[in-house]
Amino acid sequence: AINDYTPFIETAGHYYTNANLVSRFITNITSEACEKHKRYLIRSGFLFEKRMKEEFNKDKFVLIDIKRTKTHREFDVILKNKQNSDIINIQCKNFAINLYQYREDVSFAQKRLSRVMKRLDDALAKEIGRESALRQELQRRNISFNTIKHIVVSKQQIPSNDDIMDYSHFMEKYGNH
């Protein structure tokens, strides 16, 4: 079948393959293996945070190194706009997606995307709720600022807006270009 993940197709007693079949098989096996291991997501999430800290526009923003506050609040990436002193609090999100599962079942894909967007909305609400802790930490470090904007950035492609966006949209707006 066309949606099958086997690397070989039997025809008249002979087995045939091509690059697409092998690639689909390897991608599916890798996706399934990685989905089962939470550690993979956590580790790749830290790498994503590191990448975000390295690839913002350094002509417009400066990185503020606040990882954990005195109240044990944790922040992923904090940028300060050099022109207007606005703070951008970036929460990085990473989640597993098995694209082949989506292609087979559209209703599953819609439900999954809806759940992912709800989690991203919840993450944004959580960051907004922690704004006072961030303000206190910035003031404790004598860092002047005007406003704080909270953004949730997803490693995977999602429908984007000003507050929740995927990595490519973030780079268009805040990256080196």
Short mmCIF file of C-alpha atoms in Angstrom, two decimals:
data_model
loop_
_atom_site.label_atom_id
_atom_site.label_comp_id
_atom_site.label_asym_id
_atom_site.label_seq_id
_atom_site.Cartn_x
_atom_site.Cartn_y
_atom_site.Cartn_z
CA ALA A 1 0.00 0.00 0.00
CA ILE A 2 1.10 3.55 -0.63
CA ASN A 3 0.86 4.56 3.06
CA ASP A 4 2.79 1.52 4.26
CA TYR A 5 6.18 1.96 5.90
CA THR A 6 7.83 -1.23 4.69
CA PRO A 7 11.09 -0.62 2.86
CA PHE A 8 10.32 -3.27 0.20
CA ILE A 9 7.39 -4.00 -2.08
CA GLU A 10 6.77 -7.54 -3.31
CA THR A 11 5.80 -7.88 -6.95
CA ALA A 12 5.61 -11.23 -8.72
CA GLY A 13 7.78 -12.93 -6.12
CA HIS A 14 10.51 -10.27 -6.22
CA TYR A 15 11.17 -7.52 -3.70
CA TYR A 16 11.80 -3.96 -4.90
CA THR A 17 12.72 -0.75 -3.12
CA ASN A 18 13.67 2.82 -3.85
CA ALA A 19 15.07 5.79 -1.93
CA ASN A 20 11.59 7.05 -0.98
CA LEU A 21 10.52 3.75 0.57
CA VAL A 22 13.75 3.36 2.54
CA SER A 23 13.65 6.99 3.66
CA ARG A 24 10.02 6.70 4.79
CA PHE A 25 10.83 3.50 6.69
CA ILE A 26 13.85 5.02 8.47
CA THR A 27 11.97 8.23 9.34
CA ASN A 28 9.05 6.26 10.77
CA ILE A 29 11.26 3.98 12.87
CA THR A 30 13.28 6.95 14.17
CA SER A 31 10.12 8.92 15.01
CA GLU A 32 8.63 6.02 16.92
CA ALA A 33 11.85 5.38 18.82
CA CYS A 34 12.27 9.04 19.76
CA GLU A 35 8.64 9.47 20.82
CA LYS A 36 9.11 6.72 23.38
CA HIS A 37 12.06 8.44 25.00
CA LYS A 38 11.21 11.55 26.98
CA ARG A 39 14.92 12.14 27.50
CA TYR A 40 15.32 12.75 23.77
CA LEU A 41 12.73 15.54 23.91
CA ILE A 42 14.30 17.09 26.98
CA ARG A 43 17.81 16.97 25.53
CA SER A 44 16.71 18.35 22.16
CA GLY A 45 14.75 21.04 24.04
CA PHE A 46 17.94 22.23 25.75
CA LEU A 47 19.67 22.30 22.38
CA PHE A 48 16.78 24.35 21.00
CA GLU A 49 17.12 26.86 23.86
CA LYS A 50 20.86 27.11 23.20
CA ARG A 51 20.20 27.73 19.52
CA MET A 52 17.66 30.46 20.37
CA LYS A 53 20.27 32.17 22.56
CA GLU A 54 22.79 32.17 19.73
CA GLU A 55 20.70 33.18 16.73
CA PHE A 56 18.84 36.36 17.71
CA ASN A 57 19.81 39.68 16.10
CA LYS A 58 22.70 40.92 18.23
CA ASP A 59 22.54 44.38 16.64
CA LYS A 60 19.03 44.91 18.05
CA PHE A 61 18.99 42.76 21.21
CA VAL A 62 21.22 41.81 24.10
CA LEU A 63 20.88 38.47 25.92
CA ILE A 64 20.19 38.76 29.64
CA ASP A 65 21.50 35.75 31.49
CA ILE A 66 18.68 34.85 33.87
CA LYS A 67 18.21 31.13 34.09
CA ARG A 68 16.72 30.79 37.56
CA THR A 69 15.47 33.45 39.99
CA LYS A 70 15.72 33.44 43.77
CA THR A 71 12.15 32.10 43.87
CA HIS A 72 13.28 29.16 41.69
CA ARG A 73 11.41 30.40 38.63
CA GLU A 74 13.09 29.29 35.45
CA PHE A 75 13.24 31.31 32.24
CA ASP A 76 14.51 30.01 28.89
CA VAL A 77 15.67 33.10 26.97
CA ILE A 78 15.49 36.77 28.00
CA LEU A 79 16.34 39.47 25.44
CA LYS A 80 16.51 43.23 25.91
CA ASN A 81 15.84 45.53 22.97
CA LYS A 82 18.78 47.95 22.65
CA GLN A 83 16.63 50.75 21.19
CA ASN A 84 13.65 50.92 23.54
CA SER A 85 14.76 48.75 26.53
CA ASP A 86 11.79 46.42 26.16
CA ILE A 87 12.28 42.91 27.54
CA ILE A 88 11.29 39.84 25.55
CA ASN A 89 10.76 36.71 27.62
CA ILE A 90 10.94 33.68 25.33
CA GLN A 91 9.63 30.28 26.38
CA CYS A 92 10.96 27.54 24.08
CA LYS A 93 8.71 24.55 23.42
CA ASN A 94 9.54 21.25 21.79
CA PHE A 95 7.17 18.36 21.19
CA ALA A 96 7.27 15.15 19.19
CA ILE A 97 5.39 14.95 15.92
CA ASN A 98 5.05 11.84 13.79
CA LEU A 99 4.25 13.35 10.40
CA TYR A 100 3.33 10.01 8.85
CA GLN A 101 0.63 9.49 11.46
CA TYR A 102 -0.86 12.84 10.46
CA ARG A 103 -0.94 11.96 6.79
CA GLU A 104 -2.91 8.81 7.48
CA ASP A 105 -5.50 10.26 9.85
CA VAL A 106 -6.60 13.86 9.32
CA SER A 107 -8.93 13.90 12.33
CA PHE A 108 -6.04 12.71 14.54
CA ALA A 109 -3.88 15.51 13.14
CA GLN A 110 -6.55 18.11 13.90
CA LYS A 111 -6.98 16.84 17.47
CA ARG A 112 -3.23 16.73 18.01
CA LEU A 113 -2.74 20.26 16.66
CA SER A 114 -5.57 21.49 18.85
CA ARG A 115 -3.90 19.91 21.93
CA VAL A 116 -0.51 21.37 20.97
CA MET A 117 -1.99 24.86 20.54
CA LYS A 118 -3.75 24.55 23.92
CA ARG A 119 -0.42 23.63 25.55
CA LEU A 120 1.25 26.61 23.89
CA ASP A 121 -1.58 28.90 25.07
CA ASP A 122 -1.16 27.49 28.58
CA ALA A 123 2.61 28.08 28.41
CA LEU A 124 2.02 31.70 27.40
CA ALA A 125 -0.45 32.19 30.27
CA LYS A 126 2.10 30.68 32.68
CA GLU A 127 4.81 33.09 31.49
CA ILE A 128 2.45 36.05 31.86
CA GLY A 129 1.64 34.83 35.38
CA ARG A 130 5.34 34.76 36.24
CA GLU A 131 5.98 38.31 35.04
CA SER A 132 6.23 39.71 38.57
CA ALA A 133 9.05 37.27 39.39
CA LEU A 134 10.89 38.35 36.24
CA ARG A 135 10.35 42.04 37.09
CA GLN A 136 11.74 41.50 40.58
CA GLU A 137 14.79 39.68 39.22
CA LEU A 138 15.47 42.40 36.64
CA GLN A 139 15.18 45.09 39.33
CA ARG A 140 17.39 43.09 41.71
CA ARG A 141 20.07 43.03 39.00
CA ASN A 142 19.59 46.77 38.29
CA ILE A 143 18.48 46.13 34.71
CA SER A 144 16.28 48.97 33.51
CA PHE A 145 13.39 48.20 31.16
CA ASN A 146 10.12 49.62 29.86
CA THR A 147 7.79 46.71 29.13
CA ILE A 148 7.93 42.92 29.10
CA LYS A 149 6.63 40.95 26.14
CA HIS A 150 6.13 37.20 26.49
CA ILE A 151 6.58 34.92 23.48
CA VAL A 152 6.30 31.15 23.17
CA VAL A 153 8.44 29.74 20.37
CA SER A 154 7.84 26.24 19.05
CA LYS A 155 10.58 24.21 17.40
CA GLN A 156 7.96 22.62 15.14
CA GLN A 157 5.81 24.45 12.60
CA ILE A 158 2.53 25.74 14.01
CA PRO A 159 -0.01 28.44 13.14
CA SER A 160 1.73 31.61 14.39
CA ASN A 161 0.67 34.96 15.83
CA ASP A 162 2.53 37.72 17.70
CA ASP A 163 2.72 35.80 20.98
CA ILE A 164 2.99 32.16 19.86
CA MET A 165 5.16 31.40 16.87
CA ASP A 166 7.33 28.74 15.34
CA TYR A 167 11.07 29.07 15.03
CA SER A 168 11.03 30.27 11.41
CA HIS A 169 8.61 33.10 12.22
CA PHE A 170 10.70 34.05 15.26
CA MET A 171 13.82 34.26 13.09
CA GLU A 172 12.01 36.43 10.54
CA LYS A 173 11.04 38.88 13.26
CA TYR A 174 13.97 38.75 15.71
CA GLY A 175 16.77 36.85 13.99
CA ASN A 176 19.89 37.82 12.09
CA HIS A 177 18.75 38.78 8.61
#
